[in-house]
JSON list of C-alpha atoms in Angstrom, two decimals:
[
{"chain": "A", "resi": 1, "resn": "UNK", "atom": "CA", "xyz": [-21.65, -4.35, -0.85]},
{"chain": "A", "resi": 2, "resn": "UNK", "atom": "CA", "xyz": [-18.84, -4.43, 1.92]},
{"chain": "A", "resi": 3, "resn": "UNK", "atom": "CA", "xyz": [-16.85, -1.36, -0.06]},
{"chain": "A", "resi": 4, "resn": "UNK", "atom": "CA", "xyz": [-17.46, 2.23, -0.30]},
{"chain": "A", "resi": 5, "resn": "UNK", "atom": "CA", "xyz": [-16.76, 4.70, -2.92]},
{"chain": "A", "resi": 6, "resn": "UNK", "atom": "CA", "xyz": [-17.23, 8.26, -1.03]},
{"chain": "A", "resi": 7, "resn": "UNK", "atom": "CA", "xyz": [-13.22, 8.59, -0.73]},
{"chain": "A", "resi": 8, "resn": "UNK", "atom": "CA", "xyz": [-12.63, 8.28, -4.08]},
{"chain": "A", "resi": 9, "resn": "UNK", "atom": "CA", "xyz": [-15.64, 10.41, -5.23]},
{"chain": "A", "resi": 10, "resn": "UNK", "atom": "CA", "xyz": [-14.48, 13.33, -3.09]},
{"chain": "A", "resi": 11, "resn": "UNK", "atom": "CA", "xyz": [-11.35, 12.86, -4.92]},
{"chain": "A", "resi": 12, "resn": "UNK", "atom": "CA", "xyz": [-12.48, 12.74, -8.57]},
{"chain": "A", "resi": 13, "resn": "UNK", "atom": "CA", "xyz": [-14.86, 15.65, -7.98]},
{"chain": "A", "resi": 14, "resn": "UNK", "atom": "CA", "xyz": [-17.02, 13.97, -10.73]},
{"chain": "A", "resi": 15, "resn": "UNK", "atom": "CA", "xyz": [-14.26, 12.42, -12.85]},
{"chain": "A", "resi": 16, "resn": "UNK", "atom": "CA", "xyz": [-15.57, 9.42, -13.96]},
{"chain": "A", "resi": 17, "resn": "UNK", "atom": "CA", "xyz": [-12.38, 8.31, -15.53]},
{"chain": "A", "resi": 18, "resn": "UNK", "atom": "CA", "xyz": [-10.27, 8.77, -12.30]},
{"chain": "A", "resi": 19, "resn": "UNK", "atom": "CA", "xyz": [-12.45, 6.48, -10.45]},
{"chain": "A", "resi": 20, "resn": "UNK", "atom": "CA", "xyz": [-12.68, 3.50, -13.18]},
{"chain": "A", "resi": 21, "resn": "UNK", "atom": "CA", "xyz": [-8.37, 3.93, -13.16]},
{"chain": "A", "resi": 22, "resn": "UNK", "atom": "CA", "xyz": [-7.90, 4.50, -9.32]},
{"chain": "A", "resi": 23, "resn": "UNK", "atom": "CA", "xyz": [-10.59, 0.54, -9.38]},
{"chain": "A", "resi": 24, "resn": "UNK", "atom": "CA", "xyz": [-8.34, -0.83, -12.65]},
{"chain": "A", "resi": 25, "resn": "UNK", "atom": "CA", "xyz": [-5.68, -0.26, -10.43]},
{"chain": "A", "resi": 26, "resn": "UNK", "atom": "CA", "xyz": [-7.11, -2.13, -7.32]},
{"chain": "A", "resi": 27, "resn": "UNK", "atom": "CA", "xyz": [-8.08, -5.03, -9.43]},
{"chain": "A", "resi": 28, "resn": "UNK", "atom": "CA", "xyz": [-4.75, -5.12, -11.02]},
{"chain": "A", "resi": 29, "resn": "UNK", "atom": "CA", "xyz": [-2.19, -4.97, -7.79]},
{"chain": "A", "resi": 30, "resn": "UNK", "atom": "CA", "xyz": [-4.49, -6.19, -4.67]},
{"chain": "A", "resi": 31, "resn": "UNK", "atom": "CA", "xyz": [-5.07, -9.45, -5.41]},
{"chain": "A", "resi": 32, "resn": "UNK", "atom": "CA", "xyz": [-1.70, -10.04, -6.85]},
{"chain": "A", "resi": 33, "resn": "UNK", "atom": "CA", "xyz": [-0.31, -8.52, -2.89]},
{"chain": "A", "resi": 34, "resn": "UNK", "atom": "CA", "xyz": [-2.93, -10.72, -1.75]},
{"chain": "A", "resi": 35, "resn": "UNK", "atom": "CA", "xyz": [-1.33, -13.88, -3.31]},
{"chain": "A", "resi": 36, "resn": "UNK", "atom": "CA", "xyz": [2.29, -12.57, -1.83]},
{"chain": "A", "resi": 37, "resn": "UNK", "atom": "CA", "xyz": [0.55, -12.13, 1.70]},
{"chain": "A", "resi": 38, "resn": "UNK", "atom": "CA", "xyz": [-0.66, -15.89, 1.47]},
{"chain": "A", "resi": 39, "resn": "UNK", "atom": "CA", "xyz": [2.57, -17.37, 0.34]},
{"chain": "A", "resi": 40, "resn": "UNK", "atom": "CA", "xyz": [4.18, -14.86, 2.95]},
{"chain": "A", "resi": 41, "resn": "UNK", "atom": "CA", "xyz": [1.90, -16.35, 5.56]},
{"chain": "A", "resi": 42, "resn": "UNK", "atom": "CA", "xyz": [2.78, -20.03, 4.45]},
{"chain": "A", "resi": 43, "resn": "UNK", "atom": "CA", "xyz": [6.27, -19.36, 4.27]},
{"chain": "A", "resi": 44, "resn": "UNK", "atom": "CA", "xyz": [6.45, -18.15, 7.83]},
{"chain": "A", "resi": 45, "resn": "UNK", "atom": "CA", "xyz": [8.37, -14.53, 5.71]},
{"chain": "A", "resi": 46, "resn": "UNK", "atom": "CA", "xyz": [7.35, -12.48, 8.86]},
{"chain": "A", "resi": 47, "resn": "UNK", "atom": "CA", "xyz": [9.19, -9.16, 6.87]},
{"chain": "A", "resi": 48, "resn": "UNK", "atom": "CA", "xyz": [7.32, -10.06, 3.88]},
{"chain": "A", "resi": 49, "resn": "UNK", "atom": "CA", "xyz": [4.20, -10.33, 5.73]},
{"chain": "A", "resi": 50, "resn": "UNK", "atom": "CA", "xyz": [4.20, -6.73, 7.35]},
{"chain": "A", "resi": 51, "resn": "UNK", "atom": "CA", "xyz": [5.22, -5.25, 3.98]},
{"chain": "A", "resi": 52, "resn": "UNK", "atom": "CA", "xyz": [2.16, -6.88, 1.99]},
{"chain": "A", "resi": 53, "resn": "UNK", "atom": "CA", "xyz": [-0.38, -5.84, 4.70]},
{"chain": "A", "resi": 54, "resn": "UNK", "atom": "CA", "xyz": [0.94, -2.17, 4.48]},
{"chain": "A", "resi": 55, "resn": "UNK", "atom": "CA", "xyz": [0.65, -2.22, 1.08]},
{"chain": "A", "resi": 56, "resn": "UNK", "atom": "CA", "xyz": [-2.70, -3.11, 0.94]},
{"chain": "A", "resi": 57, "resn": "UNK", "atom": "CA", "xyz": [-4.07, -1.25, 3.86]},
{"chain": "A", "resi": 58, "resn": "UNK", "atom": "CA", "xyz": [-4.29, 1.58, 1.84]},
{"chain": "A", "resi": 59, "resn": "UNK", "atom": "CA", "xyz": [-6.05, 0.43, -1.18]},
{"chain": "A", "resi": 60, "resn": "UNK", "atom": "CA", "xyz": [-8.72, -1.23, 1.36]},
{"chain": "A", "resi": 61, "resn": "UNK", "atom": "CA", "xyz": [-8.97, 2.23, 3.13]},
{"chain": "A", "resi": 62, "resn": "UNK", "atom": "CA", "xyz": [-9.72, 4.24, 0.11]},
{"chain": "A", "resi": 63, "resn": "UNK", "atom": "CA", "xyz": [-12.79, 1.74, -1.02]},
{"chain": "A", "resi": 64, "resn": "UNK", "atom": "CA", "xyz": [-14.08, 2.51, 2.41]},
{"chain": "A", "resi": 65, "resn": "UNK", "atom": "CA", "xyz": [-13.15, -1.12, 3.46]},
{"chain": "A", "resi": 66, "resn": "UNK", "atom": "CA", "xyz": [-13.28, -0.42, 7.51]},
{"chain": "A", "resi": 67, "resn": "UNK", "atom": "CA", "xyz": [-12.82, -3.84, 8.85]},
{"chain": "A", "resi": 68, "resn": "UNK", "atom": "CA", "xyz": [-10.88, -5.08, 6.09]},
{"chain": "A", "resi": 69, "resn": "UNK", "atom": "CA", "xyz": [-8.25, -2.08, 6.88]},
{"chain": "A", "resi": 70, "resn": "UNK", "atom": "CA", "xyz": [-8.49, -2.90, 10.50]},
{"chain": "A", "resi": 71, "resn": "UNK", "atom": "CA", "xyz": [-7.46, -7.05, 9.72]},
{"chain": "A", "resi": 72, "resn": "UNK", "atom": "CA", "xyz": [-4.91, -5.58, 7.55]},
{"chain": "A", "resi": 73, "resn": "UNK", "atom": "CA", "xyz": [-3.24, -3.07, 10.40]},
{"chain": "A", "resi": 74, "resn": "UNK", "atom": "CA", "xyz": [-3.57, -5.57, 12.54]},
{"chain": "A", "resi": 75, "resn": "UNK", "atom": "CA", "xyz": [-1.38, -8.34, 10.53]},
{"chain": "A", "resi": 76, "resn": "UNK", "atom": "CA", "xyz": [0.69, -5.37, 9.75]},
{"chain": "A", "resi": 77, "resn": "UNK", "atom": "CA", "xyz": [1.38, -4.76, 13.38]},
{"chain": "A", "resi": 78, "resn": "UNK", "atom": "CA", "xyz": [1.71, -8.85, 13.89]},
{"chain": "A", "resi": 79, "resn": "UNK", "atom": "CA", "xyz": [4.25, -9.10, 10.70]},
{"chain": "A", "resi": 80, "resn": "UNK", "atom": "CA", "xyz": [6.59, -7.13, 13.17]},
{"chain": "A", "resi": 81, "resn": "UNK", "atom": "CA", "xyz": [7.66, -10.18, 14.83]},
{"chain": "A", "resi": 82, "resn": "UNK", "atom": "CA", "xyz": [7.79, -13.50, 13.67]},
{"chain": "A", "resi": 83, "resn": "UNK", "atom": "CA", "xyz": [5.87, -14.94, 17.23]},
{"chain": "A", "resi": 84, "resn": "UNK", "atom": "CA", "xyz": [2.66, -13.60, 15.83]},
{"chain": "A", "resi": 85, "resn": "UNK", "atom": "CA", "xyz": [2.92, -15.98, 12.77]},
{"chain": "A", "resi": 86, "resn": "UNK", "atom": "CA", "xyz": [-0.42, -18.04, 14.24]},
{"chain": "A", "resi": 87, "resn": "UNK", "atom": "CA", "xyz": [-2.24, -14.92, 14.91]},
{"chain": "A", "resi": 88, "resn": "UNK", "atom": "CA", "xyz": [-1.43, -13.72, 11.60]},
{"chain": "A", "resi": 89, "resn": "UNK", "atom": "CA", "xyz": [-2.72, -17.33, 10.12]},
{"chain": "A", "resi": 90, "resn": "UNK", "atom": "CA", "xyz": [-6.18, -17.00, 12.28]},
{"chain": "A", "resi": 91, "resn": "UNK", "atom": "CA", "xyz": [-6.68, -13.12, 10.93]},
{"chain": "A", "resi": 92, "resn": "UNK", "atom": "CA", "xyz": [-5.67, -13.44, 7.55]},
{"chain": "A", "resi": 93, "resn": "UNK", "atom": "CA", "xyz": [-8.81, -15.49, 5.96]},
{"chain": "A", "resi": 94, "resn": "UNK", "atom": "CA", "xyz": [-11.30, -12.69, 7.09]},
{"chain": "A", "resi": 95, "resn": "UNK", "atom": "CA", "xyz": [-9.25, -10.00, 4.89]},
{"chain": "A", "resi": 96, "resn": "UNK", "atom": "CA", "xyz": [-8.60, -12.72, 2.19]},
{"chain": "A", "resi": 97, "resn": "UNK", "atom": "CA", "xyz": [-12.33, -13.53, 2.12]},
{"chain": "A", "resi": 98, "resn": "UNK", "atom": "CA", "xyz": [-13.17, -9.89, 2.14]},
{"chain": "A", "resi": 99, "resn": "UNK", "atom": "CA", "xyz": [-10.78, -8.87, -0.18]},
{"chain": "A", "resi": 100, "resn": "UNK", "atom": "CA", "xyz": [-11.54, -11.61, -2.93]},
{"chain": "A", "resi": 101, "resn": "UNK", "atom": "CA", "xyz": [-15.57, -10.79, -2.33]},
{"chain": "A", "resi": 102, "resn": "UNK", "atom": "CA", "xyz": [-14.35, -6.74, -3.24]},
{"chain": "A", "resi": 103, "resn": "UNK", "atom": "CA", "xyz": [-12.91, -7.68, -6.08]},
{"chain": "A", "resi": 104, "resn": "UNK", "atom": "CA", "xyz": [-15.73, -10.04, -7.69]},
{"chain": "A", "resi": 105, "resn": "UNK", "atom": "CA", "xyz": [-18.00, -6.69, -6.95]},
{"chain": "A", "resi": 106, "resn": "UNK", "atom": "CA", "xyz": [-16.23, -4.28, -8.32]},
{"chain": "A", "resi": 107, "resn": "UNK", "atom": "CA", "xyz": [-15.59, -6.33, -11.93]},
{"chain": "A", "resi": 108, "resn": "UNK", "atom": "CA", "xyz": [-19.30, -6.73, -12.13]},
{"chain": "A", "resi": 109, "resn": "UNK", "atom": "CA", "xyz": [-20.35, -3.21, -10.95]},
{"chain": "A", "resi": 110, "resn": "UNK", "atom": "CA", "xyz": [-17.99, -2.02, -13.27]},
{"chain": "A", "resi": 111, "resn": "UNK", "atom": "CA", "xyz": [-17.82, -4.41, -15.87]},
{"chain": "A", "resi": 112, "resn": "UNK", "atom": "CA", "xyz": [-13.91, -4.38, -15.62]}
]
């Protein structure tokens, strides 16, 4: 289990339903940001590329997702000029890998 939930817990304070909407939610929008990173990425769309990794820096960070919100600052940094595009290529598998494993883990712990 690469994710975390003490974040989350210590802001439900026991609401169960808070923390199955606050994971709904990261199913729902992270891999679709994920998908806009890629094509980003592929489309050399270095704007588009710091604005998905700040997106989902965040929602990484509050499943306790250390490295994974360290890969994403970092291509968030990169995305700030368009000469970082083959850094940004060589980083990016580790978060999508990461991020796609999450995922798969939290449908099945939660049955969502």
């Amino acid at each position: 289990m690469i994710y975390n939930l003490d974040k989350i817990n210590e802001m439900a304070e026991g609401d169960q339903d808070f923390i199955t909407s606050v994971i709904s939610v990261f199913l729902e929008e992270v891999p679709i940001d994920l998908e806009g990173l890629e094509k980003a990425i592929a489309e050399r769309d270095y704007e588009n590329v710091y604005k998905l990794a700040h997106k989902i820096k965040p929602n990484v960070d509050l499943l306790g997702m250390e490295q994974t919100r360290a890969i994403a600052l970092e291509i968030e940094t990169l995305g700030k000029n368009a000469d970082n595009m083959t850094q940004i290529e060589e980083k990016f598998p580790v978060l999508k890998k990461d991020v796609l494993q999450v995922v798969a883990e939290l449908q099945k712990d939660f049955n969502l």
